mmCIF file of C-alpha atoms in Angstrom:
data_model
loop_
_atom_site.group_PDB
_atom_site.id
_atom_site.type_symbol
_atom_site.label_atom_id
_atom_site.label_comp_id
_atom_site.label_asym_id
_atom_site.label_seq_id
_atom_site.Cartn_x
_atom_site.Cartn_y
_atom_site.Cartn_z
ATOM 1 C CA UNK A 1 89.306 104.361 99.656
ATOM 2 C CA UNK A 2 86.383 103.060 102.165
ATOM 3 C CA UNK A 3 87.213 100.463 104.889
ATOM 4 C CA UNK A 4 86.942 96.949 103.950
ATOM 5 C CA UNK A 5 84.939 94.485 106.406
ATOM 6 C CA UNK A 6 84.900 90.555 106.261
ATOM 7 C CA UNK A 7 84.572 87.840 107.957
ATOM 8 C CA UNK A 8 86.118 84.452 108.042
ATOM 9 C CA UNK A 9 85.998 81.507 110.324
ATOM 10 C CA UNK A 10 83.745 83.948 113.063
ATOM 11 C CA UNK A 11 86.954 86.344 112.975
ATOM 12 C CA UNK A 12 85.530 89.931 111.680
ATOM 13 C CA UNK A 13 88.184 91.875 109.964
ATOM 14 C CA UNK A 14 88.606 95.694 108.879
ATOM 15 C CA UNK A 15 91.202 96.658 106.454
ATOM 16 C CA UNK A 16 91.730 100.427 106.505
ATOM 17 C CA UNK A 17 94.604 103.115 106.118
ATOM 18 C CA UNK A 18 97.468 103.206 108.073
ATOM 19 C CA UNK A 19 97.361 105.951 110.346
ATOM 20 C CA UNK A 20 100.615 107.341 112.336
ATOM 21 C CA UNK A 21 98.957 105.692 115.400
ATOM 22 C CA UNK A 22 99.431 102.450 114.051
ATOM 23 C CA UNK A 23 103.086 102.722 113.645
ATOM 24 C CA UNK A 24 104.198 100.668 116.484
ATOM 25 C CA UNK A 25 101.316 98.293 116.463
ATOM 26 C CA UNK A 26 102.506 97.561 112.520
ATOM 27 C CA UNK A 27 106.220 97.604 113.870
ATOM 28 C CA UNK A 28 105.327 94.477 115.959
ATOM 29 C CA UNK A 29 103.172 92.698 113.583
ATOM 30 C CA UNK A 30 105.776 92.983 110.825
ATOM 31 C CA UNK A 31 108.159 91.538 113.081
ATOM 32 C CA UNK A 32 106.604 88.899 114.233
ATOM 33 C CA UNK A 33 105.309 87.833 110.783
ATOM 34 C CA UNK A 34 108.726 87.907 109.707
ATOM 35 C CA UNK A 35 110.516 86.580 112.679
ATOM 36 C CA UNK A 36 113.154 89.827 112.964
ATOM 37 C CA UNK A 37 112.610 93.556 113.147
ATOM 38 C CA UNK A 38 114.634 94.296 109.751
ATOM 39 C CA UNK A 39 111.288 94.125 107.342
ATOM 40 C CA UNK A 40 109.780 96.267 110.197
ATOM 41 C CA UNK A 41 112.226 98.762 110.370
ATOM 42 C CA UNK A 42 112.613 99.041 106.442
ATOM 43 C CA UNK A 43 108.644 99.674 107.022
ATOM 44 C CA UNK A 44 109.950 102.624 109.062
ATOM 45 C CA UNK A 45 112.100 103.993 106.473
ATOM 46 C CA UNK A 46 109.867 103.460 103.817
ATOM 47 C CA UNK A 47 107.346 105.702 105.593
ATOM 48 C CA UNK A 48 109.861 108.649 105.250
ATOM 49 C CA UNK A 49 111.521 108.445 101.930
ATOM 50 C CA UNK A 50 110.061 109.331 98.357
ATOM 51 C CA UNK A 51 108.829 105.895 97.809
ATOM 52 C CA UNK A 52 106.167 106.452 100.034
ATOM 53 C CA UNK A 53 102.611 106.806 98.760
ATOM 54 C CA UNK A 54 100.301 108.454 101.176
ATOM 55 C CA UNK A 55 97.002 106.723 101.239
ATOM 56 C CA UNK A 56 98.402 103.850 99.833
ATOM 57 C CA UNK A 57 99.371 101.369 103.103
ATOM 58 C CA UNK A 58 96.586 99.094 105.425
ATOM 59 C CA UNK A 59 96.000 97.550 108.444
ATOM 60 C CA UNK A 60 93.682 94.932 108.990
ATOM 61 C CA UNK A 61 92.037 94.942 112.404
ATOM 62 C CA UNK A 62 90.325 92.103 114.377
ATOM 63 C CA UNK A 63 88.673 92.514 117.973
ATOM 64 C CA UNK A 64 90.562 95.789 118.414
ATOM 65 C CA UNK A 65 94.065 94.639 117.122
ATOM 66 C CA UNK A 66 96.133 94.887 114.199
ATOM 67 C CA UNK A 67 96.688 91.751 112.984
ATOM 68 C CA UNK A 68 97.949 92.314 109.371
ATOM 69 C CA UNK A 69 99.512 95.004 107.437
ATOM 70 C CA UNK A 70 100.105 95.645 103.661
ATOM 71 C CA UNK A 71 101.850 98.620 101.632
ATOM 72 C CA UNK A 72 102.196 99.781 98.187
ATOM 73 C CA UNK A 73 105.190 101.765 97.370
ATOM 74 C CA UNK A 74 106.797 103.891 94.325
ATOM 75 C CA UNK A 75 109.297 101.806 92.527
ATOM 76 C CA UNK A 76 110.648 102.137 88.358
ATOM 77 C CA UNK A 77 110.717 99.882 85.396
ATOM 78 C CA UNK A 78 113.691 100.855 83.509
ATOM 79 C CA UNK A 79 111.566 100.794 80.030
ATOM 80 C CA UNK A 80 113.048 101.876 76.888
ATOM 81 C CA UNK A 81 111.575 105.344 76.373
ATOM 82 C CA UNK A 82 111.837 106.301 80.093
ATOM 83 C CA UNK A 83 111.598 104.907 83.290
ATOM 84 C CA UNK A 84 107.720 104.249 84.259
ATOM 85 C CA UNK A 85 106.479 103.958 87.866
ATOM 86 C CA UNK A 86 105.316 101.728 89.542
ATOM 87 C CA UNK A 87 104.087 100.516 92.464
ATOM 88 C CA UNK A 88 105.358 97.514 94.793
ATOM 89 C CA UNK A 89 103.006 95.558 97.127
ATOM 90 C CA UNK A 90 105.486 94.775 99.829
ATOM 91 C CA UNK A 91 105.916 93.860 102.291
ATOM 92 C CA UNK A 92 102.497 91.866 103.107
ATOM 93 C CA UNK A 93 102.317 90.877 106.754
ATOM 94 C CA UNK A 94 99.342 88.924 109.082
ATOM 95 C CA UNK A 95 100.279 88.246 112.746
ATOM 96 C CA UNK A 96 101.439 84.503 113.744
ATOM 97 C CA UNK A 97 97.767 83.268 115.374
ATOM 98 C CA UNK A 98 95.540 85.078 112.543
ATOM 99 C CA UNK A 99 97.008 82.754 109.333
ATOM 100 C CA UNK A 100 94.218 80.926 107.373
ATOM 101 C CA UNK A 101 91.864 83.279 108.157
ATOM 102 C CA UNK A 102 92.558 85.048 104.725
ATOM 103 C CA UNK A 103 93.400 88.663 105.983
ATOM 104 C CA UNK A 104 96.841 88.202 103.903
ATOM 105 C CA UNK A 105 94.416 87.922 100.646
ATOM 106 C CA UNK A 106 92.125 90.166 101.901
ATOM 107 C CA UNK A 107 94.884 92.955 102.362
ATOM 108 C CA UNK A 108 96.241 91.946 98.900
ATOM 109 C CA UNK A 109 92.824 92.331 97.432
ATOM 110 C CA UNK A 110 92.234 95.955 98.967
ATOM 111 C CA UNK A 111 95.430 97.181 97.742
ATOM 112 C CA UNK A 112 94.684 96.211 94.565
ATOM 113 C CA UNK A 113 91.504 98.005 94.587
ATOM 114 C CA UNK A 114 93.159 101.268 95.913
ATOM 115 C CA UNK A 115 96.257 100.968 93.051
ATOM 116 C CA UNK A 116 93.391 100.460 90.005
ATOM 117 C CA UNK A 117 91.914 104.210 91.382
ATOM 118 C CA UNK A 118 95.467 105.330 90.951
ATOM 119 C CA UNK A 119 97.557 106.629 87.825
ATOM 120 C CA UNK A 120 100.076 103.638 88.355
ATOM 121 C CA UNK A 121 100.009 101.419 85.656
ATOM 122 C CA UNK A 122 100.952 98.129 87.270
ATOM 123 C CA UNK A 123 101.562 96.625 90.236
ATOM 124 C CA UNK A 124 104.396 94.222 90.950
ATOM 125 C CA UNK A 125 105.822 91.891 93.604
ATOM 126 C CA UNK A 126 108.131 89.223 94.441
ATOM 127 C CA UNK A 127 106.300 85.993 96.410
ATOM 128 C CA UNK A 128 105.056 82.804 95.657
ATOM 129 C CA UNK A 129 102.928 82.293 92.398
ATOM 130 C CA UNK A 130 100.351 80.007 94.289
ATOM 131 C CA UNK A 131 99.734 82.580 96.947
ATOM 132 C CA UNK A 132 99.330 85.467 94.332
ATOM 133 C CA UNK A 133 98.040 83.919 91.538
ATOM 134 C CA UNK A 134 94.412 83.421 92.853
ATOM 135 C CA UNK A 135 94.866 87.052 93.932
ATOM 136 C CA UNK A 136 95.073 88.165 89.865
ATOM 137 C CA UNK A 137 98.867 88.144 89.735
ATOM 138 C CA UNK A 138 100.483 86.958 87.028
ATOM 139 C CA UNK A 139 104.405 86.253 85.947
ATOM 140 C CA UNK A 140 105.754 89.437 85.223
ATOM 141 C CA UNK A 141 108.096 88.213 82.439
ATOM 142 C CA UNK A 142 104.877 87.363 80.163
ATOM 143 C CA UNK A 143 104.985 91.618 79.574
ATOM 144 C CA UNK A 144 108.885 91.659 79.436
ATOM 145 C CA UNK A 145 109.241 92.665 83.248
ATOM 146 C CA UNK A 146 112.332 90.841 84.463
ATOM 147 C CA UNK A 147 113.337 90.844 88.615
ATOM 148 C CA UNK A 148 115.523 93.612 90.186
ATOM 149 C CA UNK A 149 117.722 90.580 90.999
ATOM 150 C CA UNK A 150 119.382 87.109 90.186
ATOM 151 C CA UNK A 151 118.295 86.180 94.206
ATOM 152 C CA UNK A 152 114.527 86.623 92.913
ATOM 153 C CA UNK A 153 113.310 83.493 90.092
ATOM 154 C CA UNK A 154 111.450 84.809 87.640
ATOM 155 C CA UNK A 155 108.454 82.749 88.575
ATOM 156 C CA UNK A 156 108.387 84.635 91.632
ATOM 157 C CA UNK A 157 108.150 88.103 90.178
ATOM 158 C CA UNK A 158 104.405 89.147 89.303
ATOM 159 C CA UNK A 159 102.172 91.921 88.192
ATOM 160 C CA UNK A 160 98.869 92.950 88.167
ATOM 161 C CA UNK A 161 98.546 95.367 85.227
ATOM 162 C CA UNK A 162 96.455 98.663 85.489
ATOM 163 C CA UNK A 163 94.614 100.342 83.411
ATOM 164 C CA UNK A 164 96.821 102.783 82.594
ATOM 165 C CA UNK A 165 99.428 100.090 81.083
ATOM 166 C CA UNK A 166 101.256 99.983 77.850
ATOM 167 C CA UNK A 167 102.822 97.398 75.947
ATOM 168 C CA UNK A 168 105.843 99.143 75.777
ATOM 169 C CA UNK A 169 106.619 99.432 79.560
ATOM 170 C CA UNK A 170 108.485 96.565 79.420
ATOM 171 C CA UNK A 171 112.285 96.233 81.241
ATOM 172 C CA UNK A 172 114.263 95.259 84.378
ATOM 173 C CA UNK A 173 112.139 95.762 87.941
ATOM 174 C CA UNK A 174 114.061 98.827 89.571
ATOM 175 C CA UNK A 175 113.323 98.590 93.550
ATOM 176 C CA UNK A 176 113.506 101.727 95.244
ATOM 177 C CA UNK A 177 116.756 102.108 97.531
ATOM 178 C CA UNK A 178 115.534 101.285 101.098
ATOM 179 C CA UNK A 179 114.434 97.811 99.881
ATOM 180 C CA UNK A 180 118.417 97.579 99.037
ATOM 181 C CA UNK A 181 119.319 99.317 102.023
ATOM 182 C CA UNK A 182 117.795 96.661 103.904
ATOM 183 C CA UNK A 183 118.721 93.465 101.724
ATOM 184 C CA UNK A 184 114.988 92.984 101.143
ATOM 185 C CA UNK A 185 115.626 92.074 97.894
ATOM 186 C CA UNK A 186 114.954 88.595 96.722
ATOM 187 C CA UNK A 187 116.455 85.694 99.127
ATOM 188 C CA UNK A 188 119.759 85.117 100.107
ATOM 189 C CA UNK A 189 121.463 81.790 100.395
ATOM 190 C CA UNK A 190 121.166 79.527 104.226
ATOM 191 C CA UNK A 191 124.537 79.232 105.186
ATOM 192 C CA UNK A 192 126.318 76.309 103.755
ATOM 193 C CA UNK A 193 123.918 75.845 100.870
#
């Protein structure tokens, strides 16, 4: 997939494929955006484990930095028939000091584009509707998709369905394991809630 170029508020911004000399420029934006190295380092172990799709993880770029970050990985929908891949857009990341400048929709929008030249036949997530929901996402439970996980509300899980989709690929999200590893899945209660 080409480069993607915009521009917002004067700020120009390329979104192109992660290369392996981006790793520890992505480790730091990823933590940041978070606010702890554990989404960074399940970046990390992503990378190296079968849920990794080559090709199929960006970095945006402004004035020589990375400021943003975005990756698709292989997860399952445990369907009737079989299990079906899939692919998860997460985690999406943009630097604290480049917000509002839309490089988090931008990234979302040219992983989309890469996923619909791929076999895949949906894309899901877990985030906030009216983040994603301008971004073509819609609530995953409208096709029978349910979360991976009671800590996820259903309103929060979303898909963008692909060309290749059927009706029947309906079922429970499956993440794949590092995203458990990590306890990136869904939120957990604040202490004393």
């Amino acid at each position: 997939m080409e480069d993607t170029t915009a521009q917002a508020a004067g700020l120009v911004v390329t979104i192109r494929p992660e290369d392996s000399q981006d790793h520890a420029a992505v480790h730091g934006v990823v933590g940041q955006a978070f606010g702890s190295d554990v989404v960074a380092e399940l970046v990390n172990v992503l990378r190296s484990s079968t849920a990794y799709v080559p090709g199929l993880s960006f970095v945006a770029e402004a004035g020589g930095a990375r400021v943003g970050h975005v990756m698709l990985t292989r997860s399952w929908v445990d369907a009737q028939r079989r299990l079906v891949r899939v692919l998860v857009l997460s985690p999406l990341s943009v630097a604290p000091g480049y917000h509002h400048f839309g490089i988090g929709s931008a990234l979302v929008r040219h992983a989309l584009a890469a996923a619909a030249e791929s076999d895949y036949p949906m894309v899901l997530l877990e985030g906030d509707p009216a983040f994603y929901g301008p971004l073509g996402f819609e609530p995953a439970a409208a096709h029978g998709i349910t979360p991976p996980s009671v800590r996820i509300p259903p309103a929060a899980c979303q898909v963008v369905l692909g060309t290749t989709y059927e009706p029947w690929m309906r079922g429970a999200l499956v993440y794949a394991d590092p995203f458990w590893a990590f306890d990136c899945v869904g939120l957990r209660e604040e202490p004393g809630a």
